[in-house]
Amino acid sequence: MVALAQPRTPSALWTRNFSLYFTARSIALLGDGMLPVAVALAVGGAGFGPTGVGLVLAAFMVPFALLILFGGVFADRFTARKMMIGADLARVVTQSVVAVALFSGDPSLWLLVAMSAIAGAAAAMFQPGVNSMVRRVASDPQRANATLRVADAIAQLAGPALSAILVAAISAGVVYAVNAATFAVSAVCLLALRLGAEPVVARGASMLRNLKEGWCEFRSRAWMWGVISIFSAMAMLTFAPLYPLGSTLVTDRLGQTAYGWVMSAMGAGTILGGLIAMRYKPARPLRAGAVALVGFALMPLGYAVHAPFGGLVALHILGGASWAFWSVMWSTSVQTQVAPEVLNRVTAYEVAGSVGSIPIGQALAGPMAALVGAEAVLGFGTAVGLACCLAMLAVPAIRGLRRVGLGALAGEGS
């Protein structure tokens, strides 16, 4: 019996499975959006100062970076959904422990660091499964990715404000308790999904062999490793200095309120980019995404030339829209061009390559700004960003990659 293709109508996206997955991700993203403010206020308010805040944040990123590749292997071995549910439950525990410690009024710095490290390890187990889950719950991955991107943008807009209100009105412990609840909701929604059998790798294969297979699949796709190689430079030199240096330049010149509005403009732009990506489906998604990414590369230029408030807002709307559109094009390409049985491991390599250079750039931003000036660092970042966009367009495997549907996987890279 021939399976009928699902209708490509707007209503086809909102199936039971996608609605549950959307709820899981949206609620968890809102909780994540609340957390950075809570960490800064809670750790700083407990008397540990900026050093303590830095330790807690670093404690999350280090295990995430170290374990993300293993998260991809485990997702391919035990299924993405099981790993994601387990990661959610682990973070319910860590955030609840911190909430109780904050409610008690005397949290230990090392307790906060330890719980943050466990949460980072759990996130490393969760993240590789995101791509494979999208293609299992949605017949139109691009629209699904765009919808999730809009939800992410709304969460990033609402999360910090809600967190600040809760901390001021009650305590930081409430934010951690809410964050724990969001992960619990996510786990329940993921558990309620009705999915068929998922492809898994042979249990008898060694971990090293699984990692090697994932690397070979990643390396075999010139468009993928090409983008990651180029993007790592953009992440380190364009994206990483943007917030630590840009925030200082704007607040010193225009005030904290102005910087808040500028960041909100970026969030609004991200929503706009997600909405555009829902409708516009280019035949060559990475070419269109690289062209759009020029808007993001221009964002640091506003800081470098001391643009007026209106100019900064306009650049951040453009930058947010550009980033969102690129993100949807990239995620959809990975999800539809890689075979299901290796997608989680390939995603792990892709994520590791994408975020690995950001801490380096963040660490270098301050010393370089002290040496040559923040404006020069950000101006150089714009030049690097534009060069990276041109480099992606110059690589035939990247600009020529064609959009495919789930029924026409292009497993081999060119």
mmCIF file with all atom_site columns, C-alpha atoms in Angstrom, residues 167-318:
data_model
loop_
_atom_site.group_PDB
_atom_site.id
_atom_site.type_symbol
_atom_site.label_atom_id
_atom_site.label_alt_id
_atom_site.label_comp_id
_atom_site.label_asym_id
_atom_site.label_entity_id
_atom_site.label_seq_id
_atom_site.pdbx_PDB_ins_code
_atom_site.Cartn_x
_atom_site.Cartn_y
_atom_site.Cartn_z
_atom_site.occupancy
_atom_site.B_iso_or_equiv
_atom_site.pdbx_formal_charge
_atom_site.auth_seq_id
_atom_site.auth_comp_id
_atom_site.auth_asym_id
_atom_site.auth_atom_id
_atom_site.pdbx_PDB_model_num
ATOM 1   C CA . VAL A 1 167 ? 13.625 38.239 41.852 1.00 0.00 ? 167 VAL A CA 1
ATOM 2   C CA . ALA A 1 168 ? 12.665 41.764 42.895 1.00 0.00 ? 168 ALA A CA 1
ATOM 3   C CA . ALA A 1 169 ? 9.213  40.783 44.159 1.00 0.00 ? 169 ALA A CA 1
ATOM 4   C CA . ILE A 1 170 ? 10.072 37.462 45.833 1.00 0.00 ? 170 ILE A CA 1
ATOM 5   C CA . SER A 1 171 ? 13.541 35.907 45.409 1.00 0.00 ? 171 SER A CA 1
ATOM 6   C CA . ALA A 1 172 ? 15.897 34.273 42.946 1.00 0.00 ? 172 ALA A CA 1
ATOM 7   C CA . GLY A 1 173 ? 14.862 30.912 44.373 1.00 0.00 ? 173 GLY A CA 1
ATOM 8   C CA . VAL A 1 174 ? 11.454 31.327 42.736 1.00 0.00 ? 174 VAL A CA 1
ATOM 9   C CA . VAL A 1 175 ? 13.077 31.665 39.302 1.00 0.00 ? 175 VAL A CA 1
ATOM 10  C CA . TYR A 1 176 ? 15.017 28.441 39.821 1.00 0.00 ? 176 TYR A CA 1
ATOM 11  C CA . ALA A 1 177 ? 11.827 26.724 40.985 1.00 0.00 ? 177 ALA A CA 1
ATOM 12  C CA . VAL A 1 178 ? 9.993  27.948 37.877 1.00 0.00 ? 178 VAL A CA 1
ATOM 13  C CA . ASN A 1 179 ? 12.907 26.758 35.731 1.00 0.00 ? 179 ASN A CA 1
ATOM 14  C CA . ALA A 1 180 ? 12.666 23.312 37.323 1.00 0.00 ? 180 ALA A CA 1
ATOM 15  C CA . ALA A 1 181 ? 8.944  23.266 36.556 1.00 0.00 ? 181 ALA A CA 1
ATOM 16  C CA . THR A 1 182 ? 9.575  24.146 32.881 1.00 0.00 ? 182 THR A CA 1
ATOM 17  C CA . PHE A 1 183 ? 11.862 21.133 32.508 1.00 0.00 ? 183 PHE A CA 1
ATOM 18  C CA . ALA A 1 184 ? 9.233  18.938 34.158 1.00 0.00 ? 184 ALA A CA 1
ATOM 19  C CA . VAL A 1 185 ? 6.622  20.142 31.644 1.00 0.00 ? 185 VAL A CA 1
ATOM 20  C CA . SER A 1 186 ? 9.076  19.508 28.810 1.00 0.00 ? 186 SER A CA 1
ATOM 21  C CA . ALA A 1 187 ? 9.703  15.940 29.993 1.00 0.00 ? 187 ALA A CA 1
ATOM 22  C CA . VAL A 1 188 ? 5.979  15.201 30.247 1.00 0.00 ? 188 VAL A CA 1
ATOM 23  C CA . CYS A 1 189 ? 5.308  16.564 26.745 1.00 0.00 ? 189 CYS A CA 1
ATOM 24  C CA . LEU A 1 190 ? 8.175  14.568 25.250 1.00 0.00 ? 190 LEU A CA 1
ATOM 25  C CA . LEU A 1 191 ? 6.942  11.443 26.999 1.00 0.00 ? 191 LEU A CA 1
ATOM 26  C CA . ALA A 1 192 ? 3.460  11.972 25.524 1.00 0.00 ? 192 ALA A CA 1
ATOM 27  C CA . LEU A 1 193 ? 4.711  11.997 21.927 1.00 0.00 ? 193 LEU A CA 1
ATOM 28  C CA . ARG A 1 194 ? 3.444  9.152  19.750 1.00 0.00 ? 194 ARG A CA 1
ATOM 29  C CA . LEU A 1 195 ? 6.428  8.160  17.637 1.00 0.00 ? 195 LEU A CA 1
ATOM 30  C CA . GLY A 1 196 ? 7.162  5.054  15.672 1.00 0.00 ? 196 GLY A CA 1
ATOM 31  C CA . ALA A 1 197 ? 10.338 3.034  15.930 1.00 0.00 ? 197 ALA A CA 1
ATOM 32  C CA . GLU A 1 198 ? 13.486 5.152  15.884 1.00 0.00 ? 198 GLU A CA 1
ATOM 33  C CA . PRO A 1 199 ? 16.715 4.048  14.183 1.00 0.00 ? 199 PRO A CA 1
ATOM 34  C CA . VAL A 1 200 ? 19.451 3.115  16.668 1.00 0.00 ? 200 VAL A CA 1
ATOM 35  C CA . VAL A 1 201 ? 23.051 2.069  16.207 1.00 0.00 ? 201 VAL A CA 1
ATOM 36  C CA . ALA A 1 202 ? 24.191 -1.438 17.113 1.00 0.00 ? 202 ALA A CA 1
ATOM 37  C CA . ARG A 1 203 ? 24.770 -1.697 20.862 1.00 0.00 ? 203 ARG A CA 1
ATOM 38  C CA . GLY A 1 204 ? 27.841 -3.926 20.355 1.00 0.00 ? 204 GLY A CA 1
ATOM 39  C CA . ALA A 1 205 ? 29.837 -1.170 18.632 1.00 0.00 ? 205 ALA A CA 1
ATOM 40  C CA . SER A 1 206 ? 32.356 0.695  20.780 1.00 0.00 ? 206 SER A CA 1
ATOM 41  C CA . MET A 1 207 ? 31.909 4.329  21.776 1.00 0.00 ? 207 MET A CA 1
ATOM 42  C CA . LEU A 1 208 ? 35.058 5.220  19.857 1.00 0.00 ? 208 LEU A CA 1
ATOM 43  C CA . ARG A 1 209 ? 33.692 3.586  16.716 1.00 0.00 ? 209 ARG A CA 1
ATOM 44  C CA . ASN A 1 210 ? 30.399 5.448  17.086 1.00 0.00 ? 210 ASN A CA 1
ATOM 45  C CA . LEU A 1 211 ? 32.282 8.737  17.439 1.00 0.00 ? 211 LEU A CA 1
ATOM 46  C CA . LYS A 1 212 ? 34.423 7.907  14.409 1.00 0.00 ? 212 LYS A CA 1
ATOM 47  C CA . GLU A 1 213 ? 31.360 7.090  12.308 1.00 0.00 ? 213 GLU A CA 1
ATOM 48  C CA . GLY A 1 214 ? 29.800 10.419 13.264 1.00 0.00 ? 214 GLY A CA 1
ATOM 49  C CA . TRP A 1 215 ? 33.007 12.238 12.364 1.00 0.00 ? 215 TRP A CA 1
ATOM 50  C CA . CYS A 1 216 ? 33.228 10.477 9.004  1.00 0.00 ? 216 CYS A CA 1
ATOM 51  C CA . GLU A 1 217 ? 29.624 11.435 8.213  1.00 0.00 ? 217 GLU A CA 1
ATOM 52  C CA . PHE A 1 218 ? 30.303 15.035 9.226  1.00 0.00 ? 218 PHE A CA 1
ATOM 53  C CA . ARG A 1 219 ? 33.560 15.197 7.251  1.00 0.00 ? 219 ARG A CA 1
ATOM 54  C CA . SER A 1 220 ? 31.996 13.638 4.137  1.00 0.00 ? 220 SER A CA 1
ATOM 55  C CA . ARG A 1 221 ? 29.758 16.688 3.649  1.00 0.00 ? 221 ARG A CA 1
ATOM 56  C CA . ALA A 1 222 ? 31.811 19.542 2.263  1.00 0.00 ? 222 ALA A CA 1
ATOM 57  C CA . TRP A 1 223 ? 28.941 21.995 2.706  1.00 0.00 ? 223 TRP A CA 1
ATOM 58  C CA . MET A 1 224 ? 28.707 21.149 6.406  1.00 0.00 ? 224 MET A CA 1
ATOM 59  C CA . TRP A 1 225 ? 32.333 21.243 7.477  1.00 0.00 ? 225 TRP A CA 1
ATOM 60  C CA . GLY A 1 226 ? 32.827 24.194 5.167  1.00 0.00 ? 226 GLY A CA 1
ATOM 61  C CA . VAL A 1 227 ? 30.150 26.227 6.944  1.00 0.00 ? 227 VAL A CA 1
ATOM 62  C CA . ILE A 1 228 ? 31.382 25.227 10.399 1.00 0.00 ? 228 ILE A CA 1
ATOM 63  C CA . SER A 1 229 ? 35.004 26.067 9.538  1.00 0.00 ? 229 SER A CA 1
ATOM 64  C CA . ILE A 1 230 ? 34.029 29.508 8.270  1.00 0.00 ? 230 ILE A CA 1
ATOM 65  C CA . PHE A 1 231 ? 31.408 30.143 10.920 1.00 0.00 ? 231 PHE A CA 1
ATOM 66  C CA . SER A 1 232 ? 33.826 29.379 13.772 1.00 0.00 ? 232 SER A CA 1
ATOM 67  C CA . ALA A 1 233 ? 35.839 32.449 12.758 1.00 0.00 ? 233 ALA A CA 1
ATOM 68  C CA . MET A 1 234 ? 32.684 34.557 12.622 1.00 0.00 ? 234 MET A CA 1
ATOM 69  C CA . ALA A 1 235 ? 31.558 33.261 16.010 1.00 0.00 ? 235 ALA A CA 1
ATOM 70  C CA . MET A 1 236 ? 34.890 34.085 17.642 1.00 0.00 ? 236 MET A CA 1
ATOM 71  C CA . LEU A 1 237 ? 35.578 37.479 16.073 1.00 0.00 ? 237 LEU A CA 1
ATOM 72  C CA . THR A 1 238 ? 32.129 38.880 15.200 1.00 0.00 ? 238 THR A CA 1
ATOM 73  C CA . PHE A 1 239 ? 29.636 37.357 17.630 1.00 0.00 ? 239 PHE A CA 1
ATOM 74  C CA . ALA A 1 240 ? 31.710 36.821 20.790 1.00 0.00 ? 240 ALA A CA 1
ATOM 75  C CA . PRO A 1 241 ? 32.841 40.467 21.312 1.00 0.00 ? 241 PRO A CA 1
ATOM 76  C CA . LEU A 1 242 ? 29.402 41.861 20.471 1.00 0.00 ? 242 LEU A CA 1
ATOM 77  C CA . TYR A 1 243 ? 27.817 41.701 23.920 1.00 0.00 ? 243 TYR A CA 1
ATOM 78  C CA . PRO A 1 244 ? 30.683 42.382 26.340 1.00 0.00 ? 244 PRO A CA 1
ATOM 79  C CA . LEU A 1 245 ? 32.011 45.329 24.330 1.00 0.00 ? 245 LEU A CA 1
ATOM 80  C CA . GLY A 1 246 ? 28.809 46.594 22.719 1.00 0.00 ? 246 GLY A CA 1
ATOM 81  C CA . SER A 1 247 ? 26.933 46.743 26.011 1.00 0.00 ? 247 SER A CA 1
ATOM 82  C CA . THR A 1 248 ? 29.649 48.904 27.576 1.00 0.00 ? 248 THR A CA 1
ATOM 83  C CA . LEU A 1 249 ? 29.831 51.328 24.647 1.00 0.00 ? 249 LEU A CA 1
ATOM 84  C CA . VAL A 1 250 ? 26.058 51.832 24.515 1.00 0.00 ? 250 VAL A CA 1
ATOM 85  C CA . THR A 1 251 ? 25.424 52.102 28.255 1.00 0.00 ? 251 THR A CA 1
ATOM 86  C CA . ASP A 1 252 ? 28.299 54.561 28.723 1.00 0.00 ? 252 ASP A CA 1
ATOM 87  C CA . ARG A 1 253 ? 27.001 56.748 25.879 1.00 0.00 ? 253 ARG A CA 1
ATOM 88  C CA . LEU A 1 254 ? 23.219 56.317 25.962 1.00 0.00 ? 254 LEU A CA 1
ATOM 89  C CA . GLY A 1 255 ? 22.411 54.592 29.267 1.00 0.00 ? 255 GLY A CA 1
ATOM 90  C CA . GLN A 1 256 ? 21.173 51.168 30.358 1.00 0.00 ? 256 GLN A CA 1
ATOM 91  C CA . THR A 1 257 ? 17.593 51.781 29.233 1.00 0.00 ? 257 THR A CA 1
ATOM 92  C CA . ALA A 1 258 ? 18.763 52.466 25.697 1.00 0.00 ? 258 ALA A CA 1
ATOM 93  C CA . TYR A 1 259 ? 20.744 49.244 25.646 1.00 0.00 ? 259 TYR A CA 1
ATOM 94  C CA . GLY A 1 260 ? 17.682 47.357 26.846 1.00 0.00 ? 260 GLY A CA 1
ATOM 95  C CA . TRP A 1 261 ? 15.660 48.734 23.956 1.00 0.00 ? 261 TRP A CA 1
ATOM 96  C CA . VAL A 1 262 ? 18.419 47.871 21.508 1.00 0.00 ? 262 VAL A CA 1
ATOM 97  C CA . MET A 1 263 ? 18.394 44.259 22.700 1.00 0.00 ? 263 MET A CA 1
ATOM 98  C CA . SER A 1 264 ? 14.620 44.200 22.480 1.00 0.00 ? 264 SER A CA 1
ATOM 99  C CA . ALA A 1 265 ? 14.916 45.399 18.879 1.00 0.00 ? 265 ALA A CA 1
ATOM 100 C CA . MET A 1 266 ? 17.099 42.409 18.122 1.00 0.00 ? 266 MET A CA 1
ATOM 101 C CA . GLY A 1 267 ? 14.458 40.137 19.636 1.00 0.00 ? 267 GLY A CA 1
ATOM 102 C CA . ALA A 1 268 ? 11.791 41.767 17.483 1.00 0.00 ? 268 ALA A CA 1
ATOM 103 C CA . GLY A 1 269 ? 13.987 41.271 14.441 1.00 0.00 ? 269 GLY A CA 1
ATOM 104 C CA . THR A 1 270 ? 14.417 37.604 15.319 1.00 0.00 ? 270 THR A CA 1
ATOM 105 C CA . ILE A 1 271 ? 10.645 37.173 15.354 1.00 0.00 ? 271 ILE A CA 1
ATOM 106 C CA . LEU A 1 272 ? 10.456 38.899 11.956 1.00 0.00 ? 272 LEU A CA 1
ATOM 107 C CA . GLY A 1 273 ? 13.153 36.622 10.517 1.00 0.00 ? 273 GLY A CA 1
ATOM 108 C CA . GLY A 1 274 ? 11.351 33.554 11.796 1.00 0.00 ? 274 GLY A CA 1
ATOM 109 C CA . LEU A 1 275 ? 8.103  34.683 10.204 1.00 0.00 ? 275 LEU A CA 1
ATOM 110 C CA . ILE A 1 276 ? 9.851  35.252 6.865  1.00 0.00 ? 276 ILE A CA 1
ATOM 111 C CA . ALA A 1 277 ? 11.438 31.803 7.060  1.00 0.00 ? 277 ALA A CA 1
ATOM 112 C CA . MET A 1 278 ? 7.993  30.236 7.516  1.00 0.00 ? 278 MET A CA 1
ATOM 113 C CA . ARG A 1 279 ? 6.985  31.408 4.060  1.00 0.00 ? 279 ARG A CA 1
ATOM 114 C CA . TYR A 1 280 ? 10.099 31.803 1.939  1.00 0.00 ? 280 TYR A CA 1
ATOM 115 C CA . LYS A 1 281 ? 11.638 28.498 0.859  1.00 0.00 ? 281 LYS A CA 1
ATOM 116 C CA . PRO A 1 282 ? 14.631 29.139 -1.382 1.00 0.00 ? 282 PRO A CA 1
ATOM 117 C CA . ALA A 1 283 ? 15.836 26.363 -3.662 1.00 0.00 ? 283 ALA A CA 1
ATOM 118 C CA . ARG A 1 284 ? 19.372 26.874 -2.327 1.00 0.00 ? 284 ARG A CA 1
ATOM 119 C CA . PRO A 1 285 ? 18.857 27.557 1.402  1.00 0.00 ? 285 PRO A CA 1
ATOM 120 C CA . LEU A 1 286 ? 22.477 28.090 2.451  1.00 0.00 ? 286 LEU A CA 1
ATOM 121 C CA . ARG A 1 287 ? 23.083 30.577 -0.348 1.00 0.00 ? 287 ARG A CA 1
ATOM 122 C CA . ALA A 1 288 ? 20.027 32.564 0.718  1.00 0.00 ? 288 ALA A CA 1
ATOM 123 C CA . GLY A 1 289 ? 21.035 32.227 4.385  1.00 0.00 ? 289 GLY A CA 1
ATOM 124 C CA . ALA A 1 290 ? 24.590 33.452 3.736  1.00 0.00 ? 290 ALA A CA 1
ATOM 125 C CA . VAL A 1 291 ? 23.254 36.504 1.885  1.00 0.00 ? 291 VAL A CA 1
ATOM 126 C CA . ALA A 1 292 ? 20.888 37.245 4.764  1.00 0.00 ? 292 ALA A CA 1
ATOM 127 C CA . LEU A 1 293 ? 23.693 36.816 7.305  1.00 0.00 ? 293 LEU A CA 1
ATOM 128 C CA . VAL A 1 294 ? 25.283 40.013 5.957  1.00 0.00 ? 294 VAL A CA 1
ATOM 129 C CA . GLY A 1 295 ? 22.708 41.873 8.055  1.00 0.00 ? 295 GLY A CA 1
ATOM 130 C CA . PHE A 1 296 ? 23.994 40.218 11.214 1.00 0.00 ? 296 PHE A CA 1
ATOM 131 C CA . ALA A 1 297 ? 27.607 40.984 10.301 1.00 0.00 ? 297 ALA A CA 1
ATOM 132 C CA . LEU A 1 298 ? 26.738 44.702 10.091 1.00 0.00 ? 298 LEU A CA 1
ATOM 133 C CA . MET A 1 299 ? 25.443 44.824 13.669 1.00 0.00 ? 299 MET A CA 1
ATOM 134 C CA . PRO A 1 300 ? 28.819 45.447 15.405 1.00 0.00 ? 300 PRO A CA 1
ATOM 135 C CA . LEU A 1 301 ? 29.456 48.341 13.021 1.00 0.00 ? 301 LEU A CA 1
ATOM 136 C CA . GLY A 1 302 ? 26.768 50.364 14.791 1.00 0.00 ? 302 GLY A CA 1
ATOM 137 C CA . TYR A 1 303 ? 28.718 50.155 18.036 1.00 0.00 ? 303 TYR A CA 1
ATOM 138 C CA . ALA A 1 304 ? 32.047 50.840 16.332 1.00 0.00 ? 304 ALA A CA 1
ATOM 139 C CA . VAL A 1 305 ? 30.919 54.104 14.672 1.00 0.00 ? 305 VAL A CA 1
ATOM 140 C CA . HIS A 1 306 ? 28.829 55.263 17.684 1.00 0.00 ? 306 HIS A CA 1
ATOM 141 C CA . ALA A 1 307 ? 25.611 55.191 15.683 1.00 0.00 ? 307 ALA A CA 1
ATOM 142 C CA . PRO A 1 308 ? 22.662 57.137 17.112 1.00 0.00 ? 308 PRO A CA 1
ATOM 143 C CA . PHE A 1 309 ? 19.979 55.278 19.021 1.00 0.00 ? 309 PHE A CA 1
ATOM 144 C CA . GLY A 1 310 ? 17.685 54.956 15.998 1.00 0.00 ? 310 GLY A CA 1
ATOM 145 C CA . GLY A 1 311 ? 20.509 53.551 13.894 1.00 0.00 ? 311 GLY A CA 1
ATOM 146 C CA . LEU A 1 312 ? 21.363 50.959 16.545 1.00 0.00 ? 312 LEU A CA 1
ATOM 147 C CA . VAL A 1 313 ? 17.735 49.876 16.772 1.00 0.00 ? 313 VAL A CA 1
ATOM 148 C CA . ALA A 1 314 ? 17.479 49.525 12.984 1.00 0.00 ? 314 ALA A CA 1
ATOM 149 C CA . LEU A 1 315 ? 20.721 47.525 12.768 1.00 0.00 ? 315 LEU A CA 1
ATOM 150 C CA . HIS A 1 316 ? 19.573 45.192 15.540 1.00 0.00 ? 316 HIS A CA 1
ATOM 151 C CA . ILE A 1 317 ? 16.203 44.577 13.912 1.00 0.00 ? 317 ILE A CA 1
ATOM 152 C CA . LEU A 1 318 ? 18.064 43.743 10.697 1.00 0.00 ? 318 LEU A CA 1
#
